[in-house]
PDB file of C-alpha atoms in Angstrom:
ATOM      1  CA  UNK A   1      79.565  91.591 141.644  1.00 73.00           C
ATOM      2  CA  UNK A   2      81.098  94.824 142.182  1.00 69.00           C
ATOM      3  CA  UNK A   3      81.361  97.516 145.099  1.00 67.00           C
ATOM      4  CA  UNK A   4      83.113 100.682 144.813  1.00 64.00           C
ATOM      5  CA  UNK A   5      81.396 102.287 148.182  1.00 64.00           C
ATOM      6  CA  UNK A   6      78.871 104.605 146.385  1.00 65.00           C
ATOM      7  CA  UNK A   7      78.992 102.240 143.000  1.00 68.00           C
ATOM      8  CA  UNK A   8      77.670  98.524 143.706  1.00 74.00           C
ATOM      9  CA  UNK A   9      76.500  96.338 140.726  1.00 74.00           C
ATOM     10  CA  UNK A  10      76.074  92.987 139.391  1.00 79.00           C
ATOM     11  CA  UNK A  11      75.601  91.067 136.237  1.00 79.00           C
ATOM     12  CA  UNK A  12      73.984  87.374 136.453  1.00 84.00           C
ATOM     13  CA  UNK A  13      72.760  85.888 133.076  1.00 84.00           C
ATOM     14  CA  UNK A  14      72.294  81.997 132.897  1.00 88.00           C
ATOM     15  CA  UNK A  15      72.794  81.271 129.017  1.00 87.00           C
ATOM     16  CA  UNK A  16      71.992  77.706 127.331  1.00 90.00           C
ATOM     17  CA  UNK A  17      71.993  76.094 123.335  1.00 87.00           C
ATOM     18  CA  UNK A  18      69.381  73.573 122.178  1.00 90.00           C
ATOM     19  CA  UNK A  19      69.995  72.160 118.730  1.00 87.00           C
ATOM     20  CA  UNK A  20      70.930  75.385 116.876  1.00 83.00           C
ATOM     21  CA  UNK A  21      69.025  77.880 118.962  1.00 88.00           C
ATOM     22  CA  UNK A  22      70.119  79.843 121.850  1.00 88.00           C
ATOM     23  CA  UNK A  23      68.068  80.969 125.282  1.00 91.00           C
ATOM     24  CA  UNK A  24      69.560  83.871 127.447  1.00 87.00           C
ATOM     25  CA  UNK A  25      67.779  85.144 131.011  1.00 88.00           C
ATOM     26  CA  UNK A  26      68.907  87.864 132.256  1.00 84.00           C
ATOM     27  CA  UNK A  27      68.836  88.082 136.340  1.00 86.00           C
ATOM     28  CA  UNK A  28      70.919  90.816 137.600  1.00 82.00           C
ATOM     29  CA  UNK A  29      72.510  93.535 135.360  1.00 75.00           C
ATOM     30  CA  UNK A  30      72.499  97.328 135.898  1.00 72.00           C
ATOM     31  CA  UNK A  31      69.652  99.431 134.069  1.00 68.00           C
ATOM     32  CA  UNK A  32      72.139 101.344 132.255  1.00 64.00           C
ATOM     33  CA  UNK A  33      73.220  98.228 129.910  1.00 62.00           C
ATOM     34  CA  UNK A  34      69.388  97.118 129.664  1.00 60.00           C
ATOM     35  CA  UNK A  35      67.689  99.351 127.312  1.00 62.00           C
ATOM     36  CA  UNK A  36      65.677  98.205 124.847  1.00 58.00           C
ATOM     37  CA  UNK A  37      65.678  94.788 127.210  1.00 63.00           C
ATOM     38  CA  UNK A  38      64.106  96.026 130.285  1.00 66.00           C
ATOM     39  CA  UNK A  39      61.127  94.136 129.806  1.00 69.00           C
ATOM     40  CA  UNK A  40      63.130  91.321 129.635  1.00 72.00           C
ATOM     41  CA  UNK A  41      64.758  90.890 132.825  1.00 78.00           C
ATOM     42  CA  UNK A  42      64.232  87.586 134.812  1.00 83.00           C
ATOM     43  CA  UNK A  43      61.869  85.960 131.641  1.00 86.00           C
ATOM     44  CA  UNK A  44      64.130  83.102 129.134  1.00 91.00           C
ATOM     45  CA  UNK A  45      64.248  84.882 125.684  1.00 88.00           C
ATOM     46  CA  UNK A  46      65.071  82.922 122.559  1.00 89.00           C
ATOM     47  CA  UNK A  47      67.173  83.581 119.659  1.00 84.00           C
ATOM     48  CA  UNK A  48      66.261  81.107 117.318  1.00 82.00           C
ATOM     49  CA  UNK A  49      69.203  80.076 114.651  1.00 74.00           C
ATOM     50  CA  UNK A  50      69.020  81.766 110.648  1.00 69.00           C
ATOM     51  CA  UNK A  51      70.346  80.432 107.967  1.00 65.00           C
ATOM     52  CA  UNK A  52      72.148  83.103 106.306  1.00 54.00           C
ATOM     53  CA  UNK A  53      70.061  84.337 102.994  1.00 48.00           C
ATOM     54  CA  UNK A  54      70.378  86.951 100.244  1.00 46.00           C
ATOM     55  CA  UNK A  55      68.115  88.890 102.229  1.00 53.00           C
ATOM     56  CA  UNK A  56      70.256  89.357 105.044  1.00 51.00           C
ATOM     57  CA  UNK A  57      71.693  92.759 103.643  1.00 50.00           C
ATOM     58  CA  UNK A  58      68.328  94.435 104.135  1.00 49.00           C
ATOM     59  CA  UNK A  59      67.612  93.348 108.044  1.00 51.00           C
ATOM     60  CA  UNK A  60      71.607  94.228 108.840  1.00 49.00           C
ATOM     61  CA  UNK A  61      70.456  98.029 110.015  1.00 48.00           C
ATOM     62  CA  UNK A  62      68.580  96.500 112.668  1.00 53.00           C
ATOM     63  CA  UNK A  63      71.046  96.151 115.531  1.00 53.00           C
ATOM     64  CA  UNK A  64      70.374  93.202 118.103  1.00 61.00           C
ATOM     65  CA  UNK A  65      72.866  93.017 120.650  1.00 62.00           C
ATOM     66  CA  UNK A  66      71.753  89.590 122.076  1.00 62.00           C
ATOM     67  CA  UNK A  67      71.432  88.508 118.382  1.00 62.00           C
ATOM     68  CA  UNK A  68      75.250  89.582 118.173  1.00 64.00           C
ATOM     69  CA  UNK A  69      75.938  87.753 121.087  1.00 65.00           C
ATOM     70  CA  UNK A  70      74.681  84.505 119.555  1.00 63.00           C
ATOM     71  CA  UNK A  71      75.937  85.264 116.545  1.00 66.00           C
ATOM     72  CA  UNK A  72      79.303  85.063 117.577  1.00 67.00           C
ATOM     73  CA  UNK A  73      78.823  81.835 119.765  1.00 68.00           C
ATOM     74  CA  UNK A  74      77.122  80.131 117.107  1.00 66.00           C
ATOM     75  CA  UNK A  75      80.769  80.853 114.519  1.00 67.00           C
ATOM     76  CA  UNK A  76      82.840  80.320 117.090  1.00 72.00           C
ATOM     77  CA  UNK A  77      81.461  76.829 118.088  1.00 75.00           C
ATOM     78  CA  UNK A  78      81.833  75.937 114.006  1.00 73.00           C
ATOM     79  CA  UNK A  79      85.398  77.386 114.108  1.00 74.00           C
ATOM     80  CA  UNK A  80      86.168  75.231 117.063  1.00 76.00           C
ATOM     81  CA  UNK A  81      84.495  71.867 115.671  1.00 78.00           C
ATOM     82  CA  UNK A  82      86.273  72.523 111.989  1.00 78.00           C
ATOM     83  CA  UNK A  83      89.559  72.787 113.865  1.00 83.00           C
ATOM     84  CA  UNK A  84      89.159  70.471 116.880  1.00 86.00           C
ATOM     85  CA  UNK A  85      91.886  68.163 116.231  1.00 89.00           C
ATOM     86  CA  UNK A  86      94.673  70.865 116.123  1.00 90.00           C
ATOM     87  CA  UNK A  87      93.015  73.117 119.281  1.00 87.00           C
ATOM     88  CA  UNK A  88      93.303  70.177 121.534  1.00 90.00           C
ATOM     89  CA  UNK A  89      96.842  68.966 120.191  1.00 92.00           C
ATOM     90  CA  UNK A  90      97.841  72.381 120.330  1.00 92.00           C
ATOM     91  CA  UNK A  91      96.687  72.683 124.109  1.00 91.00           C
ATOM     92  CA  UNK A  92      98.233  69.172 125.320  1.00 94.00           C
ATOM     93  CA  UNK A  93     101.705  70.709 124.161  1.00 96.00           C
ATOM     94  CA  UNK A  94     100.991  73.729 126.032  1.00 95.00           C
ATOM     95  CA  UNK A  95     100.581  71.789 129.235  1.00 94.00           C
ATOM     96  CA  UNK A  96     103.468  69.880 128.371  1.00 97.00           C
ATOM     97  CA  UNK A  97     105.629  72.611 128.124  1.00 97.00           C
ATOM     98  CA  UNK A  98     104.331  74.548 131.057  1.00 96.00           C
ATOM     99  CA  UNK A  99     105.233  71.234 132.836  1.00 96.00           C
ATOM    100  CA  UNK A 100     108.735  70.684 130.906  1.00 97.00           C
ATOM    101  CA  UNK A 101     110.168  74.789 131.905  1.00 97.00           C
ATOM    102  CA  UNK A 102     108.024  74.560 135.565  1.00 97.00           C
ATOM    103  CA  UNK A 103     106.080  77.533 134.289  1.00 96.00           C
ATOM    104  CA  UNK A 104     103.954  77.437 137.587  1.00 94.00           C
ATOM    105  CA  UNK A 105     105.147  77.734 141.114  1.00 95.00           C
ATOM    106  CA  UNK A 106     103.069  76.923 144.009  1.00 94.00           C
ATOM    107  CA  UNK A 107     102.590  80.147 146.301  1.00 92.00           C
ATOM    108  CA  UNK A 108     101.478  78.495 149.401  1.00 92.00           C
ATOM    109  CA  UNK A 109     101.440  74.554 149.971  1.00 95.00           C
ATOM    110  CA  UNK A 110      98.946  72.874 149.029  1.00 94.00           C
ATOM    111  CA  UNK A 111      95.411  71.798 151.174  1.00 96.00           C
ATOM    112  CA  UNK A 112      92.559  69.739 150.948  1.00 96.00           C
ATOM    113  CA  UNK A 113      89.067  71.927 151.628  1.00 94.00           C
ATOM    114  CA  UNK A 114      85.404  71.527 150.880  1.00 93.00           C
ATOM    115  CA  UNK A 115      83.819  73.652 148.446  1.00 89.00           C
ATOM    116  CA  UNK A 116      79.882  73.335 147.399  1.00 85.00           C
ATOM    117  CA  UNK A 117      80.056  69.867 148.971  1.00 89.00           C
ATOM    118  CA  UNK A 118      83.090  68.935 147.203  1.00 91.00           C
ATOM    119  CA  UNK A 119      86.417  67.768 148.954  1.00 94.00           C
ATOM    120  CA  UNK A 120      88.736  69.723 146.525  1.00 96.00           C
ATOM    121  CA  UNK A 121      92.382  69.990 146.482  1.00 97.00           C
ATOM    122  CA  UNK A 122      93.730  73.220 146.526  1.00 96.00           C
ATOM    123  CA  UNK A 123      96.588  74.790 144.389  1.00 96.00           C
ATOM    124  CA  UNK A 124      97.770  78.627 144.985  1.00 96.00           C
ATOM    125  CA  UNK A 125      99.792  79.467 141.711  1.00 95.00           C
ATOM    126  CA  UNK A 126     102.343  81.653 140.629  1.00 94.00           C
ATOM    127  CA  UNK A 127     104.279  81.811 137.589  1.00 94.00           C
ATOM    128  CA  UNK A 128     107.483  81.510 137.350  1.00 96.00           C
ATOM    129  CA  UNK A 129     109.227  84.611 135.431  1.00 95.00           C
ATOM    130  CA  UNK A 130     112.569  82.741 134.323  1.00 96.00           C
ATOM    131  CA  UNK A 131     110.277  79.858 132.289  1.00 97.00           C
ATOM    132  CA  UNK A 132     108.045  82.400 130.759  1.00 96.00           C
ATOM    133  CA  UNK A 133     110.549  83.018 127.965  1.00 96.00           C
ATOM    134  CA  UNK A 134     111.380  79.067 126.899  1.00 97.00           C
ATOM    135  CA  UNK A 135     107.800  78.070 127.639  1.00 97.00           C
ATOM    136  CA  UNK A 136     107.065  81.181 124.778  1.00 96.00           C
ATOM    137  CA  UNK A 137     110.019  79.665 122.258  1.00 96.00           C
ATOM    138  CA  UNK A 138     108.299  75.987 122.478  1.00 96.00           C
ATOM    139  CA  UNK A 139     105.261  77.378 121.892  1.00 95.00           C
ATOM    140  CA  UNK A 140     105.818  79.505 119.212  1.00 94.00           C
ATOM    141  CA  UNK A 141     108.012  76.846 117.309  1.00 94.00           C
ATOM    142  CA  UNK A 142     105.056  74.391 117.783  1.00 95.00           C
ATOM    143  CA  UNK A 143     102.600  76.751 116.684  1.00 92.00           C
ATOM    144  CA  UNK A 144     104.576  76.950 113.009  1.00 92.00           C
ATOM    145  CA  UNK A 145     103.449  73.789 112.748  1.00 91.00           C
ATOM    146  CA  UNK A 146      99.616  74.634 112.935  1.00 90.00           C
ATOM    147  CA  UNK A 147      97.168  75.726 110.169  1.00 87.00           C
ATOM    148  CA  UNK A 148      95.295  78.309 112.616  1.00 84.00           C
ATOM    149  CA  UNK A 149      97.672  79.619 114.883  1.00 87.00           C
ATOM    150  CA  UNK A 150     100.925  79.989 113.272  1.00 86.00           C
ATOM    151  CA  UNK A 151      99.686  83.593 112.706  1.00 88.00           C
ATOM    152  CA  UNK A 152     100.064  84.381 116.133  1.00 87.00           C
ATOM    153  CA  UNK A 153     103.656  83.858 117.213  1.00 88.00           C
ATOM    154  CA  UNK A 154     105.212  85.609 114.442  1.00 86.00           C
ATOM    155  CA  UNK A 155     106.259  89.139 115.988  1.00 89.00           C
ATOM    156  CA  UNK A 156     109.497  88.707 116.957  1.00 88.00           C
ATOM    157  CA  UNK A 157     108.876  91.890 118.947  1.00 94.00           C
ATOM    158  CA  UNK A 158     107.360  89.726 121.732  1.00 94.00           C
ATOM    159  CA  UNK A 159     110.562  87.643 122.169  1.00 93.00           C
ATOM    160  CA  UNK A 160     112.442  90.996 122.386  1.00 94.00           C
ATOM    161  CA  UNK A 161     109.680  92.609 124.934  1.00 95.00           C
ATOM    162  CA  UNK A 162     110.009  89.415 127.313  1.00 95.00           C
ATOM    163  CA  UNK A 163     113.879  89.828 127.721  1.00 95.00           C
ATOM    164  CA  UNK A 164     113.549  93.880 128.632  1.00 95.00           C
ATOM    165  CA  UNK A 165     113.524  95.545 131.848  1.00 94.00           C
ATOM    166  CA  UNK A 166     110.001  97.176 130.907  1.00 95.00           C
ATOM    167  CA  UNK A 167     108.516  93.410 131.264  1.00 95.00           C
ATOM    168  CA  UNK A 168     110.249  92.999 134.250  1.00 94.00           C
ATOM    169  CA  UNK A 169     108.462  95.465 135.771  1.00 93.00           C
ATOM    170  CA  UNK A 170     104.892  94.519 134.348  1.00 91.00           C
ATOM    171  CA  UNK A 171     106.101  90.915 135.769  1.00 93.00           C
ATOM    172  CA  UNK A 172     106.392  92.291 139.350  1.00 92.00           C
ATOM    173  CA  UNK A 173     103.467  94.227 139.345  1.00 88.00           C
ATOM    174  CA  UNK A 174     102.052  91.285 138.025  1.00 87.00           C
ATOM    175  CA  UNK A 175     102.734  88.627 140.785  1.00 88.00           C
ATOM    176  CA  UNK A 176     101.650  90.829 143.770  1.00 89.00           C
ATOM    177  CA  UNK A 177      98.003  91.466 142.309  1.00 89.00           C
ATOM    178  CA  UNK A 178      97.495  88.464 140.678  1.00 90.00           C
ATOM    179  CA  UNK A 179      96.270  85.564 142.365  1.00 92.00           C
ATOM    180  CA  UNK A 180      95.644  82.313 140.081  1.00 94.00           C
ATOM    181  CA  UNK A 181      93.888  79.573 142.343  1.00 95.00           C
ATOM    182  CA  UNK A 182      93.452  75.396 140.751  1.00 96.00           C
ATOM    183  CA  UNK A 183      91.288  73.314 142.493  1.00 96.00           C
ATOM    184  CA  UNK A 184      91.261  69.554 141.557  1.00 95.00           C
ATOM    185  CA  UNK A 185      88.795  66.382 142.293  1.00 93.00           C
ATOM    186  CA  UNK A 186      90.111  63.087 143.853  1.00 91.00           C
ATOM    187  CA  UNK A 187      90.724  61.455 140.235  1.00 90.00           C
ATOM    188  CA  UNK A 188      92.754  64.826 139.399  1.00 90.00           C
ATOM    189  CA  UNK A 189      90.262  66.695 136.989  1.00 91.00           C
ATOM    190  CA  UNK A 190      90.272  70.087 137.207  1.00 92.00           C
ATOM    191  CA  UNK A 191      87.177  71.288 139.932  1.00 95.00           C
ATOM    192  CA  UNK A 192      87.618  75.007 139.644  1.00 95.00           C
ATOM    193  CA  UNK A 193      90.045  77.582 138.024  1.00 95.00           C
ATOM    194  CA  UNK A 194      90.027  81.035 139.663  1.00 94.00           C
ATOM    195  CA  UNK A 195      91.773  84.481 138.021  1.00 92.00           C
ATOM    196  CA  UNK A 196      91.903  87.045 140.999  1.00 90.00           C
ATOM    197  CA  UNK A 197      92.983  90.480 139.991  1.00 87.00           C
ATOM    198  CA  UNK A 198      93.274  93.662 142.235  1.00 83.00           C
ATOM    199  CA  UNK A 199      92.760  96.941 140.293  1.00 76.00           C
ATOM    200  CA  UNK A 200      94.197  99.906 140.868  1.00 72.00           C
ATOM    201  CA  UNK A 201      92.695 103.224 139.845  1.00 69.00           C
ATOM    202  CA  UNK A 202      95.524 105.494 138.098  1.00 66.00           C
ATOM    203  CA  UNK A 203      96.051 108.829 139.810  1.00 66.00           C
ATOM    204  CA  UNK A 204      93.743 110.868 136.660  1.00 68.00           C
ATOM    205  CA  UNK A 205      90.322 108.852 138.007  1.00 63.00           C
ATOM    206  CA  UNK A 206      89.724 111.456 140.625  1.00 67.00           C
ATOM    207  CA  UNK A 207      86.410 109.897 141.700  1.00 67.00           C
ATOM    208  CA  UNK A 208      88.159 106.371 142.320  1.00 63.00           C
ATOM    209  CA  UNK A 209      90.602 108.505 144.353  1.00 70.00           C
ATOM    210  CA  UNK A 210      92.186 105.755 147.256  1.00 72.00           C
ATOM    211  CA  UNK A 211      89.998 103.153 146.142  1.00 74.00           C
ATOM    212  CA  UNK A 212      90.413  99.754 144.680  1.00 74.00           C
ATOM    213  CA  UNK A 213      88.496  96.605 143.285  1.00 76.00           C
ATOM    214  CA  UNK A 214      88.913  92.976 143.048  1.00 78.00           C
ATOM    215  CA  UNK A 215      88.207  91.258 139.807  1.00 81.00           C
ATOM    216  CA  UNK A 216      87.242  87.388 140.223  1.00 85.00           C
ATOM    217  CA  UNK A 217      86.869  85.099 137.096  1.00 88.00           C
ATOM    218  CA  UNK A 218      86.266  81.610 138.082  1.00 90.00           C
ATOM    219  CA  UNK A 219      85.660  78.448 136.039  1.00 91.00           C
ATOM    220  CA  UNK A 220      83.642  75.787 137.863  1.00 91.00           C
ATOM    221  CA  UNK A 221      83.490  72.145 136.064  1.00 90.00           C
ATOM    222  CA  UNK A 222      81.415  69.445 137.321  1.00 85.00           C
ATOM    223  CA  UNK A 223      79.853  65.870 136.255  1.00 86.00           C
ATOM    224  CA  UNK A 224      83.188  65.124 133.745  1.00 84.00           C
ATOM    225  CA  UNK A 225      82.397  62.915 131.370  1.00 85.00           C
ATOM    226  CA  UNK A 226      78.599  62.506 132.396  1.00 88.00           C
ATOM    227  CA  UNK A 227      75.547  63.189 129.950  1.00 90.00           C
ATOM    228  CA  UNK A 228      73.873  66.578 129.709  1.00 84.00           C
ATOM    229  CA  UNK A 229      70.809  66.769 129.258  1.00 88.00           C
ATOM    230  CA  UNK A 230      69.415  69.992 127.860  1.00 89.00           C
ATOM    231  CA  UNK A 231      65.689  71.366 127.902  1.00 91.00           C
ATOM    232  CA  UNK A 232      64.472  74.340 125.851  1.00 91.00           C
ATOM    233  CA  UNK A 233      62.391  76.634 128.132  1.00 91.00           C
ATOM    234  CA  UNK A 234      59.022  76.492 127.622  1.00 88.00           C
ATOM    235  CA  UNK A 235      58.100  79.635 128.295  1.00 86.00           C
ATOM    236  CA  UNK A 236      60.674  81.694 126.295  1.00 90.00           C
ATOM    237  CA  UNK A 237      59.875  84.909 124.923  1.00 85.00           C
ATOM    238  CA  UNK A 238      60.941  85.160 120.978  1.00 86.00           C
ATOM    239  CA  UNK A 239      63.519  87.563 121.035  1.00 78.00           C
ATOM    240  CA  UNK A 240      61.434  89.730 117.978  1.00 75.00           C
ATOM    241  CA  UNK A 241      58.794  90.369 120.688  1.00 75.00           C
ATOM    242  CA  UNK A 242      61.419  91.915 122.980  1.00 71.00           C
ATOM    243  CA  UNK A 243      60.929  95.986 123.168  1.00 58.00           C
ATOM    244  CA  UNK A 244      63.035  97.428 119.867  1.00 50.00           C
ATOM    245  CA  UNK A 245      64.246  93.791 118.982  1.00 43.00           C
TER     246      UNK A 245
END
């Protein structure tokens, strides 16, 4: 959701996989990004999975953007599965560090409050600027290690960056419009993981002229370790019978 005064919009797409195809529904999202999908709104459309063929050079000038969407989840989930092992190692040290150089602060102490029925503990984080640059060394040293992301922490330039003044000031700017929010179940597991950030037109966006917007990304996680069960839509719409698809 968004509301600039004389700009208000909102995007709300539910999304779901069964076996190897994919099923999008489109809710909410301004007319301006719908197109070619405007017959489309509120109706499950289905992007049934292709295996790749010699004649895929031929249909590649026909553009899809929910086809590109899939597309990408579809390589990304075989990335992730071919290198599952070393993601999740990789992301139990990086918890362990964080926890080892007290990477996160809390901003407020911490409270107990319901949220969608659930008695969640509440954690108001900051990060703490003097652990950013060991958490970093750890992490890059660890990450030579790797197959996949050793790639990633080679510019020395970053090590350089995080010891300068100019990061300094990024940092500051950083912690007062920044708000990162954990809430966690009785047993500990993560509930919900919030990103709050408070924009801040420049001076040269003359129409956004003493105005500002929040940005709120929030993860919600439920049912841990329960089965999901997953049910194609029955009455989905093949995404080649979609105007232009």
């Amino acid at each position: 959701n968004g509301d600039f005064g004389d700009l208000v919009y909102k995007f709300n797409i539910d999304a779901l996989k069964k076996d190897k195809d994919y099923y999008f529904k489109i809710n909410n999202i301004p007319s301006i990004f719908l197109g070619m999908f405007s017959d489309a709104k509120g109706k499950w459309v289905k992007i049934a999975h292709k295996e790749e063929t010699d004649d895929d050079e031929e249909e590649s000038y026909s553009f899809n953007p929910l086809q590109f969407i899939a597309d990408g989840f579809s390589g990304n989930e075989t990335l992730y599965k071919e290198n599952r092992t070393e993601i999740i190692g990789l992301l139990k040290k990086i918890a362990q560090f964080a926890d080892e150089e007290k990477l996160f602060l809390f901003k407020e102490k911490p409270s107990v409050e319901k949220v969608d029925g659930r008695e969640l503990y509440k954690y108001a984080l900051t990060l703490n600027k003097p652990a950013i640059l060991p958490f970093y060394q750890k992490l890059t040293e660890e990450a030579k290690k790797t197959k996949n992301f050793h790639e990633l922490f080679k510019d020395p330039a970053v090590i350089k960056y995080l010891q300068s003044e100019e990061f300094g000031e990024f940092f500051n700017y950083y912690n007062e419009n920044i708000n990162i929010t954990l809430w966690t179940d009785k047993e500990g597991y993560p509930a919900i993981v919030q990103y709050k950030v408070r924009l801040i037109p420049t001076d040269e966006a003359e129409q956004l002229k003493d105005k500002q917007a929040n940005l709120v990304i929030a993860l919600k996680i439920s049912d841990i370790n329960k089965p999901v069960i997953i049910e194609a839509p029955k009455d989905a719409t093949d995404i080649e019978k979609i105007g232009g698809g």
